[in-house]
Coordinates of C-alpha atoms and ligand atoms in Angstrom, one line a residue:
Chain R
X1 CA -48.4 -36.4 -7.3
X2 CA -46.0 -39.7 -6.5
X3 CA -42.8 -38.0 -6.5
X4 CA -42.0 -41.1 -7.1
X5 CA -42.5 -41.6 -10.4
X6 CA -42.0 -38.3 -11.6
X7 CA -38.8 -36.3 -10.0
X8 CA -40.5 -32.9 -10.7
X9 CA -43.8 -31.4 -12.6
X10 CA -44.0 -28.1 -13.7
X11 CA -47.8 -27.1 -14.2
X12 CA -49.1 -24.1 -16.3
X13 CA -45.7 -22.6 -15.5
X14 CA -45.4 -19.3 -17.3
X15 CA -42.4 -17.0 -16.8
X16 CA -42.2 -13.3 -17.8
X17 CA -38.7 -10.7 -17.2
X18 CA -40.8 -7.5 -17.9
X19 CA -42.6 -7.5 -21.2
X20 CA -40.7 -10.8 -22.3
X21 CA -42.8 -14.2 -21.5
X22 CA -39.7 -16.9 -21.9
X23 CA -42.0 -19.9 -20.8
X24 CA -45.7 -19.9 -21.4
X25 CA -48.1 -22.1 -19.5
X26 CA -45.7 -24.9 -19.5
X27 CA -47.0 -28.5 -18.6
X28 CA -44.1 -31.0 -18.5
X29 CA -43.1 -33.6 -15.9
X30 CA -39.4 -35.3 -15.7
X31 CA -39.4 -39.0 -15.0
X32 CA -37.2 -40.3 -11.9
X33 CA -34.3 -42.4 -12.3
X34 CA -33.7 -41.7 -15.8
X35 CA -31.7 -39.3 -18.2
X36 CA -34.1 -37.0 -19.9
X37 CA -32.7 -34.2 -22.5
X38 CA -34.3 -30.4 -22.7
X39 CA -33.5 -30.2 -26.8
X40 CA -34.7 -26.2 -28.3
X41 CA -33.0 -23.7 -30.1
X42 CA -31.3 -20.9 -28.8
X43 CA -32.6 -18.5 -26.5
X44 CA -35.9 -20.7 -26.4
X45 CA -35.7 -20.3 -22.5
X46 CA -34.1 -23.1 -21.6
X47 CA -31.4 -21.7 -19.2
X48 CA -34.7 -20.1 -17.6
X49 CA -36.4 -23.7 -16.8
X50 CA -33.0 -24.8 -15.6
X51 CA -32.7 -22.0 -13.1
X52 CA -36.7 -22.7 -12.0
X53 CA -35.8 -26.6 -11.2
X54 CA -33.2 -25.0 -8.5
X55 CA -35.5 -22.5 -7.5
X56 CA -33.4 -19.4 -8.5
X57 CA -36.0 -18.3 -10.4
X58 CA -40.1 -18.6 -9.5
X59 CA -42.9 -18.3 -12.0
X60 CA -44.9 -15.6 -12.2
X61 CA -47.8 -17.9 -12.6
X62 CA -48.2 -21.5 -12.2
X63 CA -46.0 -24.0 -10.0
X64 CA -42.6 -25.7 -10.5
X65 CA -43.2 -28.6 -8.2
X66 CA -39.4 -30.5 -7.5
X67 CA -39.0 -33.7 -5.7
X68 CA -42.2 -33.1 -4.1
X69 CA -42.1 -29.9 -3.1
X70 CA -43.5 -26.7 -4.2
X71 CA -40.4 -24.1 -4.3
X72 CA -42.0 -20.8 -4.3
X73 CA -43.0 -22.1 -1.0
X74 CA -39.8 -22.6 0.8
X75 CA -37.9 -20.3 2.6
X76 CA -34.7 -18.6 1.5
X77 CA -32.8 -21.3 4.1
X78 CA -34.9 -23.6 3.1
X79 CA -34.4 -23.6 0.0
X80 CA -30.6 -23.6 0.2
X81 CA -30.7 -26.6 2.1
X82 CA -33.4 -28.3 -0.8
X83 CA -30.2 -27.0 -3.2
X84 CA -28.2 -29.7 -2.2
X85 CA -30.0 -32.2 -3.2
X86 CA -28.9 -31.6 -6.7
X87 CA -25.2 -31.5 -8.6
X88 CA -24.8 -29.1 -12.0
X89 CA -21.9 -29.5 -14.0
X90 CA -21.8 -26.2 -16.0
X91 CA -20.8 -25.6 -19.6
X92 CA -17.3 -24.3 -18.7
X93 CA -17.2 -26.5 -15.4
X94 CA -17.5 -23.3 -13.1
X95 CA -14.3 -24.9 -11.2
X96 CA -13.1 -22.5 -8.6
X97 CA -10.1 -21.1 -10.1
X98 CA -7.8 -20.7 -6.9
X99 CA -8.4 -23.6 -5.8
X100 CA -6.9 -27.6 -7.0
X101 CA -8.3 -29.9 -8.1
X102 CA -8.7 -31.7 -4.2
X103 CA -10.2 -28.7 -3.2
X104 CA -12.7 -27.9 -5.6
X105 CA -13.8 -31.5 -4.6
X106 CA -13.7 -31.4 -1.4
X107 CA -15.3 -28.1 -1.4
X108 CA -19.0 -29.0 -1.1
X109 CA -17.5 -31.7 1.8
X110 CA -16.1 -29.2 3.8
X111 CA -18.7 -27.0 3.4
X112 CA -21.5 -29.4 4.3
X113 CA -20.8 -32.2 5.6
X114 CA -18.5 -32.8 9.2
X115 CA -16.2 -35.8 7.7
X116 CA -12.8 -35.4 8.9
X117 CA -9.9 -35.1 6.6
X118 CA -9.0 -38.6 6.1
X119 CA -12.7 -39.2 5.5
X120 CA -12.7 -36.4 2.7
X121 CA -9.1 -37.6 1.4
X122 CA -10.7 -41.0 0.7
X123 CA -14.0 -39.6 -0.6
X124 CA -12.2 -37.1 -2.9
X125 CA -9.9 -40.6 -4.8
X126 CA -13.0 -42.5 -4.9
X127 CA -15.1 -39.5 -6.7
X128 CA -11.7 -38.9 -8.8
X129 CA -11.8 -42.6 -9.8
X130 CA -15.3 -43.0 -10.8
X131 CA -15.0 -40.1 -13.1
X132 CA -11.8 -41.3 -14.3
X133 CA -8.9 -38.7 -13.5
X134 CA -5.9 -39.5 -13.2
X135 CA -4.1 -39.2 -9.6
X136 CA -1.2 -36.9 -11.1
X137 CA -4.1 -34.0 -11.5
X138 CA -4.5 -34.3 -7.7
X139 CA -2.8 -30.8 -6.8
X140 CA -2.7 -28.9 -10.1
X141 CA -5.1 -25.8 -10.7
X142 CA -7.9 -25.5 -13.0
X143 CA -6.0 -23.7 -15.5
X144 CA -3.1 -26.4 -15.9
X145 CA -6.1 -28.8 -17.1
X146 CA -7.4 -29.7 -20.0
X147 CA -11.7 -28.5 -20.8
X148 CA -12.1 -32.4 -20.5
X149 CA -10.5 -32.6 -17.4
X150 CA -12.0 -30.2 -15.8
X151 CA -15.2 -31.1 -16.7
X152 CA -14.2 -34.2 -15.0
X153 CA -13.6 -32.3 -12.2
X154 CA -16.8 -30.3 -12.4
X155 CA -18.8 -33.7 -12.1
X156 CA -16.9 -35.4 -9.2
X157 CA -17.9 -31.7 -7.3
X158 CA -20.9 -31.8 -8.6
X159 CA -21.3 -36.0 -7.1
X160 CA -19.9 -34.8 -4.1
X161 CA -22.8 -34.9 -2.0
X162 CA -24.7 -37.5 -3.7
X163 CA -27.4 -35.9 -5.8
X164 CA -30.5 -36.6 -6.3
X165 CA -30.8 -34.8 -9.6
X166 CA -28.6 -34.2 -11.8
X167 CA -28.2 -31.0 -14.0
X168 CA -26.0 -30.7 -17.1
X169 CA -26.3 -27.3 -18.7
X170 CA -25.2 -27.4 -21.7
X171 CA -22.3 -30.1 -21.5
X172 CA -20.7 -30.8 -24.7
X173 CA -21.2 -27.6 -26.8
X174 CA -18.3 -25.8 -27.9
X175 CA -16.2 -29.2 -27.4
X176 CA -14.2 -31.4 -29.8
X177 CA -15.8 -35.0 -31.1
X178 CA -13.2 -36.8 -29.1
X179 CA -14.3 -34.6 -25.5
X180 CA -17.8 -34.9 -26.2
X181 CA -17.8 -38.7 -26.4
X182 CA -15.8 -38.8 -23.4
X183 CA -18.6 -36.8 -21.7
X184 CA -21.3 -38.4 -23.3
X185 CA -20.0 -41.4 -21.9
X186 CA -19.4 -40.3 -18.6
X187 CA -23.0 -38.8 -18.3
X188 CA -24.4 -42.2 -19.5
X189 CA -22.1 -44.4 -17.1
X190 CA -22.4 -41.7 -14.0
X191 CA -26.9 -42.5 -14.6
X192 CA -25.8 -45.9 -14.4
X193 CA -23.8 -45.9 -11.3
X194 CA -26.5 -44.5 -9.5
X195 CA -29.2 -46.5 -11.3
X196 CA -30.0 -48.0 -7.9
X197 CA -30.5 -44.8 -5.8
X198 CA -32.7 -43.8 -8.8
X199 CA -30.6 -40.3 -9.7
X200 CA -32.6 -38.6 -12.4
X201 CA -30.5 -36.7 -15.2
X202 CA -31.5 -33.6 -16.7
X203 CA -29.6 -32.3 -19.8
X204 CA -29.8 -28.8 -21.9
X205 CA -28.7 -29.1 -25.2
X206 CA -28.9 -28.3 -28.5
X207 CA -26.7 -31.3 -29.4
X208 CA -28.6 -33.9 -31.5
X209 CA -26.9 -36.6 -31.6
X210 CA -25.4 -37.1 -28.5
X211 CA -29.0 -36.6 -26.8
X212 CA -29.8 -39.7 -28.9
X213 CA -27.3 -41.6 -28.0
X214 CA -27.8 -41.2 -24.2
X215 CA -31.5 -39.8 -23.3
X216 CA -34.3 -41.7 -22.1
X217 CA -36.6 -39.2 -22.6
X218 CA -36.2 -36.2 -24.9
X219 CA -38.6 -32.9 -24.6
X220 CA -38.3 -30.2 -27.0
X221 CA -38.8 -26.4 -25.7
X222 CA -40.5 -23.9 -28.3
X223 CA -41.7 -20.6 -27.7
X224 CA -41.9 -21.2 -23.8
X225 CA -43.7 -24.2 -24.6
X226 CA -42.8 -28.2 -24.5
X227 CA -44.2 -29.0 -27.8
X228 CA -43.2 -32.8 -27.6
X229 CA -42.0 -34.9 -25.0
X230 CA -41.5 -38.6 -25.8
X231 CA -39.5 -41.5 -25.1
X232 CA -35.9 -41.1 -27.3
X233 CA -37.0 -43.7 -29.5
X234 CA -40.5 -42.6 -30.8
X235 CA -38.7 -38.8 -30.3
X236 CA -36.4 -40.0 -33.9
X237 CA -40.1 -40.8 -35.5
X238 CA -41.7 -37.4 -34.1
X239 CA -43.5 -35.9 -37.6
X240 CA -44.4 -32.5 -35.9
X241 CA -42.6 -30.2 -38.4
X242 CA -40.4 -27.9 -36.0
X243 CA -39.0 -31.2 -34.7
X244 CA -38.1 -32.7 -38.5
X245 CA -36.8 -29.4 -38.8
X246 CA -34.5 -29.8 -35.4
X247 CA -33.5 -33.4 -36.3
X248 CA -32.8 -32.9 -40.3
X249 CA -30.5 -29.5 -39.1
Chain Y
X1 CA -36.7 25.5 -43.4
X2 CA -40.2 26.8 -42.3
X3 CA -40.4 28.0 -39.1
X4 CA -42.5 25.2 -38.1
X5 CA -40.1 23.1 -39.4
X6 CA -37.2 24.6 -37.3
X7 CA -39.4 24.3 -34.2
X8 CA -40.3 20.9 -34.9
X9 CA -36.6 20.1 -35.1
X10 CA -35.9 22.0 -31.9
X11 CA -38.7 20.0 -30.3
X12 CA -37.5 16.6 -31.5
X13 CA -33.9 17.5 -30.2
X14 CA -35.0 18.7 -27.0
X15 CA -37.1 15.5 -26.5
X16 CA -34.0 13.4 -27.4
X17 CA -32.3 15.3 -25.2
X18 CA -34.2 14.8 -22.1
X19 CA -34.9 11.5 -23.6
X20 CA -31.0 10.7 -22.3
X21 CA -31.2 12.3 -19.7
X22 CA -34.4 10.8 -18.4
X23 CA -32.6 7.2 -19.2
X24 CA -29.5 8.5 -17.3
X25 CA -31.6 9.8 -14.4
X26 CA -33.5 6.5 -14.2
X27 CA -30.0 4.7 -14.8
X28 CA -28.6 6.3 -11.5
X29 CA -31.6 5.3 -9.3
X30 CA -31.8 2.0 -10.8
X31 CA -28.2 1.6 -9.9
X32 CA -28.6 3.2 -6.6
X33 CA -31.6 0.9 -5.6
X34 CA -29.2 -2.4 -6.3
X35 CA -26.7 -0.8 -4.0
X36 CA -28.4 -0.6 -1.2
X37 CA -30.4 -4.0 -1.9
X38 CA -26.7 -5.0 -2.0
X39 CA -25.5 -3.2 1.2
X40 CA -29.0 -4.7 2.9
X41 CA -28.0 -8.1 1.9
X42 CA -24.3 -8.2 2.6
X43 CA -25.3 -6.7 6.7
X44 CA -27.7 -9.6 6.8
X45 CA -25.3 -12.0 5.3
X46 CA -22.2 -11.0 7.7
X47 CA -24.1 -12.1 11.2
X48 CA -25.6 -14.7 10.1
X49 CA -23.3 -18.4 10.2
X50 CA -21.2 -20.1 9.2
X51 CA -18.3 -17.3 9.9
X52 CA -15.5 -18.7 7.5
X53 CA -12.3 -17.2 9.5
X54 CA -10.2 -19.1 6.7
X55 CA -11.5 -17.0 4.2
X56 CA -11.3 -13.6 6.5
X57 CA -7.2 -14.8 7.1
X58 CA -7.0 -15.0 3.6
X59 CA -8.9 -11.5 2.7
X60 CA -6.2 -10.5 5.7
X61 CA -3.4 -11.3 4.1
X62 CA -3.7 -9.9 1.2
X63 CA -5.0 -7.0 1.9
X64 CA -2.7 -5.7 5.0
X65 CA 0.0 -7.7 4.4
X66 CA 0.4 -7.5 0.6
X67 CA -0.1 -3.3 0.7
X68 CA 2.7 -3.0 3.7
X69 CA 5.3 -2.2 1.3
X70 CA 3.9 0.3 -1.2
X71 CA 2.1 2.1 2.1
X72 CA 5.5 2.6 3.5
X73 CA 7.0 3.9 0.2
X74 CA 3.9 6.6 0.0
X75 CA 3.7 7.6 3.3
X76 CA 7.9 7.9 3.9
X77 CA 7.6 10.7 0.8
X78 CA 4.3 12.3 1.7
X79 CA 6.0 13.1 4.8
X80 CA 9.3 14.3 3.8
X81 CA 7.5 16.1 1.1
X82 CA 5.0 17.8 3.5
X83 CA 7.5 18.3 5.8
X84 CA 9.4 20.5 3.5
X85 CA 6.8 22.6 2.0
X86 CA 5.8 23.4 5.3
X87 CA 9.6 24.5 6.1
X88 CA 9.3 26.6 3.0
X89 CA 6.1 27.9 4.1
X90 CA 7.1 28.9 7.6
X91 CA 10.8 29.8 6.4
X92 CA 12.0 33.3 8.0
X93 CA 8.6 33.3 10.3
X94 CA 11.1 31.4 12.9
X95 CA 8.6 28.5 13.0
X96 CA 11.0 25.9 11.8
X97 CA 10.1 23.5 15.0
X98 CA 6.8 23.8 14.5
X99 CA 7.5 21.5 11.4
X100 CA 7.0 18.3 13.5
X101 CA 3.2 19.0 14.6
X102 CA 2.1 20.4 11.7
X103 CA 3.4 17.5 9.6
X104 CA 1.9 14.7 12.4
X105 CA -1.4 16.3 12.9
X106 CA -1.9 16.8 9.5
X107 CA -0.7 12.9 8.7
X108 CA -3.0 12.1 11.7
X109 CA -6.4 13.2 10.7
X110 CA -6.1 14.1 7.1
X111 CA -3.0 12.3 4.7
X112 CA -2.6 8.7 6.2
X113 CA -6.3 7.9 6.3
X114 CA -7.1 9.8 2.8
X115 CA -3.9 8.4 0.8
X116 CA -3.8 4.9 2.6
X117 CA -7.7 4.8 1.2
X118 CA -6.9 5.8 -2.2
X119 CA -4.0 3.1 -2.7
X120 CA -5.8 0.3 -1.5
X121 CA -8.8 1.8 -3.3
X122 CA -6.5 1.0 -6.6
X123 CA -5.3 -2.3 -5.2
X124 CA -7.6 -4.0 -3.6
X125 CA -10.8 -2.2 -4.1
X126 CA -9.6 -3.2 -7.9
X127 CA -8.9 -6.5 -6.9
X128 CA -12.2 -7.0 -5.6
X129 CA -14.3 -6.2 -8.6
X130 CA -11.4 -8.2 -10.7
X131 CA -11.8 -11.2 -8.6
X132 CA -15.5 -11.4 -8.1
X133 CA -16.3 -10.2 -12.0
X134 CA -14.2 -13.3 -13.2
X135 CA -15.9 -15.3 -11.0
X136 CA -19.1 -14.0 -12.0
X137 CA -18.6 -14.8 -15.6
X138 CA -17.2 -18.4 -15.6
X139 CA -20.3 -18.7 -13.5
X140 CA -18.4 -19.8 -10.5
X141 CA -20.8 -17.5 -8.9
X142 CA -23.0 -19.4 -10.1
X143 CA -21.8 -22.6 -9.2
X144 CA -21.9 -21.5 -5.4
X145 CA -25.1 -20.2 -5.9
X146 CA -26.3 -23.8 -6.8
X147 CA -24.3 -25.4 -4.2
X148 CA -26.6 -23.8 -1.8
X149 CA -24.1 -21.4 -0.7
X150 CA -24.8 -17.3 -0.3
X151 CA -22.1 -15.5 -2.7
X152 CA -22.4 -12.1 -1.2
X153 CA -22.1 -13.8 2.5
X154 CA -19.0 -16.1 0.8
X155 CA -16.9 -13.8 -1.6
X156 CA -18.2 -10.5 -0.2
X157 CA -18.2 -10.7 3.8
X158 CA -14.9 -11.6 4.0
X159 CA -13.3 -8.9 1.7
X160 CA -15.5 -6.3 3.5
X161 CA -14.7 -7.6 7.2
X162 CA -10.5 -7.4 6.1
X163 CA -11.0 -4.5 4.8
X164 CA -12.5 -2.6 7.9
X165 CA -9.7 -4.5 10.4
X166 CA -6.9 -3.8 7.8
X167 CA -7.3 0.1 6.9
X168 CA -6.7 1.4 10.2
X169 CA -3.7 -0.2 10.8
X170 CA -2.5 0.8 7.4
X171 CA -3.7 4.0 8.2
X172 CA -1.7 3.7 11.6
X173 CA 1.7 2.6 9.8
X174 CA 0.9 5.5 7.6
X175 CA 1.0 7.9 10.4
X176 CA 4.4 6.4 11.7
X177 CA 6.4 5.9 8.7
X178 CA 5.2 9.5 7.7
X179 CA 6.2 11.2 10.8
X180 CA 9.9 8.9 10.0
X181 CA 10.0 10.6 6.7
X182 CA 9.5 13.9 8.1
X183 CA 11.7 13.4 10.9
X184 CA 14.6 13.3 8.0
X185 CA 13.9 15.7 6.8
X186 CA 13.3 18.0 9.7
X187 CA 16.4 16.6 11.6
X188 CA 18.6 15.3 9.4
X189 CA 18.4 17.9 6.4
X190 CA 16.8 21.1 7.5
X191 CA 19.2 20.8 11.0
X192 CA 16.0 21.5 12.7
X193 CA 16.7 20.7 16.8
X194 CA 16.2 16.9 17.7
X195 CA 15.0 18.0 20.7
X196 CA 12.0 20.5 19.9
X197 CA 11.3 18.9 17.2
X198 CA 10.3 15.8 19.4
X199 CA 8.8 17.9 22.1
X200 CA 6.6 20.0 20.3
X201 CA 4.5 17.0 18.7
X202 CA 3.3 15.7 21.8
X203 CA 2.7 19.5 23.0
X204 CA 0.0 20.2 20.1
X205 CA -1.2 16.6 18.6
X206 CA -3.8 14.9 20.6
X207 CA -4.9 11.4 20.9
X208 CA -8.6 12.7 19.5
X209 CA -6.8 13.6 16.0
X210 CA -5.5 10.4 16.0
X211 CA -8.6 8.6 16.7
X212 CA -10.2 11.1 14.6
X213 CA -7.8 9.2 11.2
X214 CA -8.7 5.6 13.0
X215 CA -12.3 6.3 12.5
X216 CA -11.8 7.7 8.6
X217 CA -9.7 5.2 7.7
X218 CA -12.3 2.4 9.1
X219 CA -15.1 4.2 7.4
X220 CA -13.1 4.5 4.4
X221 CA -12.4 0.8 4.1
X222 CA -15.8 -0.3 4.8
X223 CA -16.7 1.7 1.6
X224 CA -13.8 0.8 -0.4
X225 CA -14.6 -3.1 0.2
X226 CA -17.9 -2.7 -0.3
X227 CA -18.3 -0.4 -3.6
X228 CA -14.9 -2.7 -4.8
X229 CA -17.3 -6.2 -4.3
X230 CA -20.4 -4.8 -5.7
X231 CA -19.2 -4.1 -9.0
X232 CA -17.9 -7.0 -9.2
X233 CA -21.6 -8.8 -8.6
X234 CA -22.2 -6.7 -11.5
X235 CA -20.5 -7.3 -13.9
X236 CA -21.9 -8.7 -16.9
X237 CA -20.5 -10.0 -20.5
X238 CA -16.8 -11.6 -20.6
X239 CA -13.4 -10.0 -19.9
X240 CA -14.3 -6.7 -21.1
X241 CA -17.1 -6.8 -18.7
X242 CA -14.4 -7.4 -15.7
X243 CA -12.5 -4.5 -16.8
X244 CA -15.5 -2.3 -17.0
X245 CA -15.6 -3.2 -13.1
X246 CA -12.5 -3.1 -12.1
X247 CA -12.1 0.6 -13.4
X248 CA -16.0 1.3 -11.8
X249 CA -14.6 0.1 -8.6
X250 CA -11.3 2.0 -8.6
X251 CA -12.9 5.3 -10.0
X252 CA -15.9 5.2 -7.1
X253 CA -13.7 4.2 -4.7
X254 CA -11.3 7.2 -5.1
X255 CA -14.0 9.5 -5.2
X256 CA -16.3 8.5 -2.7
X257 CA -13.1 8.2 -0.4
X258 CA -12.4 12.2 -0.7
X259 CA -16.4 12.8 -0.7
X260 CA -16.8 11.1 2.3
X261 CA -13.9 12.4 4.0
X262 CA -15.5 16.1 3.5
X263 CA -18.5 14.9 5.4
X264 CA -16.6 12.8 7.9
X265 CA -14.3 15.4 8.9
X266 CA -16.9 17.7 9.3
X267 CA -18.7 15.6 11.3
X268 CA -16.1 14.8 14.0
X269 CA -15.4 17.8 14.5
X270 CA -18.7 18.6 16.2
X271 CA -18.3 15.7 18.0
X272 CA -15.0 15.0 18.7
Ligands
ADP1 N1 -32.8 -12.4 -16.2 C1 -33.3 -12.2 -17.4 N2 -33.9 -11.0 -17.6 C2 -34.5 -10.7 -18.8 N3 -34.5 -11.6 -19.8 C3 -34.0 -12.8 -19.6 C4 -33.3 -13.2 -18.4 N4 -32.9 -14.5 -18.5 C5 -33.2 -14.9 -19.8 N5 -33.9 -13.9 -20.4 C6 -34.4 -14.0 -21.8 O1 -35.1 -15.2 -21.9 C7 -34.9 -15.8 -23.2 C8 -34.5 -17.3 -23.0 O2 -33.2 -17.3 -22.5 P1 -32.5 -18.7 -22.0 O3 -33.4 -19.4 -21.1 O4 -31.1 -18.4 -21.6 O5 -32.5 -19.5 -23.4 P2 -31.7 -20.7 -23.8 O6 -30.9 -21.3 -22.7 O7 -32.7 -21.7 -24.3 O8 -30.8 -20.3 -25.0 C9 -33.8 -15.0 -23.9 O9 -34.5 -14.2 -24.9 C10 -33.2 -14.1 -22.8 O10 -32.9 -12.8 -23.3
MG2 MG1 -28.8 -21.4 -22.2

């Protein structure tokens, strides 16, 4: 497979906790470069193909191949390394709550990288700036921000080291119209930035409207399964039943 | 009711019975097994780099310097206290200046190791499971996870590496602001003789029963840190889950402090 074209492929991927198969003999591959939307209702095991794209889960039968490699074949350091190839903004942010906004920035920095402290201090305003917060949240803590700020903050960490992929669980549920534009708009103009370097985007959601608005691609998880996986466009015309269903909700 | 009945009923309640406690047998394995996969893991996790000394200050701090105080309150009234039941105890024997010994030995092997572990057992122990619990479930555990970064080896090390540095020197503070306490109350308000009472502690206490409260008190906050951390790994399901831990931690902590102790002390003293 050209990881070229495709950023990762999941082939006959089946995943079972005990008794419970979540995904069942999946066949799916996410293009490169561009914003593609995991749509399903809850508890359809999206969270679980999430977690098998960073390798913190494996299958128990089939392969989830990522950027060109096949995880269940890395080592634990290995695979910690491969980890930072990717950036996750989380549906609460995740921010690390004793720490400013500076630091949970500069965290992945300092933790991986050697750049000195003026280096960091001028990567930290640059990240700040492209996500569009403001300089006078600099030094406060998570919990003197606002959910949209800190989901601003969450994606500057989650930039930090330059990702390759891009993972957004879940990023506008629970959030007022006015928030979810703002990230909406940030996820669209964050794919763009990094057009060039060919970033892929990878969205969970269950939120309709905005996946039109911004996916390239949209997939639809049922029963463990993708049962459609189109370009956004031909995705609005899908007949299959469960996905009228989904859209007409 | 038929007879068959009743011994059908007896039958279904008996099976219900062992029913729960087959679940809680299982339950306490099952919980035992992710202990020690825990304990295998953190071992592994603490010699392996990077070594974050910021993060061990920190842990430092907090857990020696923030528990000075309220050790020096405990231990200036568990030896003042001790020091006059033993006067009662040994009143009209003619024993009175035996009062300092007794008091420092005890203090030594026994009372600064065992109450220095139960307080920070209910502060930091608690603080442990608080902190990591929370962090579990605004998946900033998560988050470090993801990040490519070990959470036992980041949030747990630490705490655990503190804790073993910082309980012995509690413990050691323990023993001299106890012995202070008793010394007031000896000297100053039983009129016991400055002078013998000074003597006679270096005549019976040895440097093996204080080592003998060193080695508790390290043991004890190698435990402490590490039952404290792994319930907070495991907690599960919002706020209420995080309280659930946090009383877990200080509850197992307390106990396995004066179960351990039992063992311990019966241990160095074969050895010792
Ligand atoms: N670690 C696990 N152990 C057992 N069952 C799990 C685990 N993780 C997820 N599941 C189950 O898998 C199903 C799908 O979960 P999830 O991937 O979180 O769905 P979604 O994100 O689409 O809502 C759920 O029924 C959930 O109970
Ligand atoms: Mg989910």
């Amino acid at each position: 497979m050209s990881h070229d074209e495709f950023a990762m492929e999941f082939i006959d991927m089946t995943k079972t906790f005990g008794e419970h198969t979540v995904l069942n003999h999946l066949n799916f591959k996410i293009h490169r470069g561009k914003i593609t939307t995991i749509l399903g209702f809850s508890g359809a095991g999206k969270s679980t193909l999430l977690k098998h794209i960073l390798g913190l889960l494996f299958p128990t039968h089939g392969k989830a191949i990522v950027l060109g490699e096949d995880l269940s074949h890395l080592r634990e350091l290995e695979l910690r390394e491969f980890r930072k190839k990717f950036g996750m903004l989380f549906q609460y942010a995740a921010l690390f709550d004793s720490m400013t906004t500076f630091e949970n920035i500069a965290f992945p920095l300092r933790e991986f990288t050697k750049m000195s402290e003026a280096e960091i201090k001028q990567k930290v305003e640059d990240l700040m700036e492209s996500v569009g917060l403001a300089e006078h949240a600099t030094y406060r803590l998570p919990s003197e921000l606002s959910g949209g700020m800190r989901k601003r903050v969450g994606l500057a960490r989650a930039l930090a080291l330059e990702p390759e992929i891009m993972l957004y669980d879940e990023p506008t549920t629970g959030l007022d119209p006015i928030t979810t534009k703002m990230v909406n708009d940030l996820i669209k103009s964050t794919s763009e930035r990094n057009k060039a370097k060919k970033m892929t985007s990878v969205i969970i959601s269950h939120d309709i409207d905005a996946t039109l608005k911004i996916s390239d691609y949209v997939a639809f998880l049922e029963k463990g399964q993708v049962v459609e996986h189109l370009p956004t466009e031909e995705f609005r015309k899908s007949q299959n039943p469960i996905i009228r269903r989904f859209l007409e909700l | 009711m038929t007879m068959s009945d009743k011994t059908r009923t007896l039958k279904s309640v008996t099976e219900k019975n062992l029913g729960i406690l087959g679940h809680n047998v299982l339950n306490t394995i099952n919980g035992l097994g992710k202990f020690t996969n825990y304990l295998t893991s953190v071992c592994y996790w603490a010699f392996k780099p990077p070594y974050r000394w910021h993060l061990f200050t920190q842990q430092m701090y907090f857990i020696a310097n923030k528990s000075l105080f309220i050790i020096c309150l405990v231990s200036v009234f568990s030896g003042a206290v001790f020091a006059y039941q033993t006067y009662l105890g040994f009143q009209g024997l003619g024993f009175d200046s035996f009062i300092g010994p007794v008091v420092a030995i005890s203090l030594a092997k026994e009372l600064a190791p065992v109450l220095s572990g139960l307080v920070i057992a209910g502060r930091c122990g608690a603080a442990m499971a608080a902190n990591i619990g929370t962090m579990k479930v605004t998946e900033q555990v998560d988050a470090l996870e993801v990040m490519g970064i070990n959470s036992h080896q980041y949030l747990a090390v630490p705490r655990i590496a503190a804790a073993i540095i910082s309980m012995p020197i509690l413990s050691s503070i323990f023993l001299l602001v106890g012995n202070v306490g008793s010394w007031l109350i000896g000297v100053k308000v039983l009129r016991i003789d400055e002078m013998t009472y000074l003597q006679k502690i270096p005549e019976f206490m040895g440097m093996d029963d204080i080592f003998e409260g060193l080695i508790k008190a390290t043991v004890f906050g190698f435990l402490i840190a590490v039952i404290g951390t792994f319930h907070g790994f495991e907690v599960k399901g919002g706020a209420e889950g995080v309280g659930r831990g946090t009383n877990l931690a200080v509850v197992w902590g307390m106990v396995i402090v004066l179960i351990v102790d039992f063992f311990l002390t019966s241990f160095l003293a074969v050895i010792l």
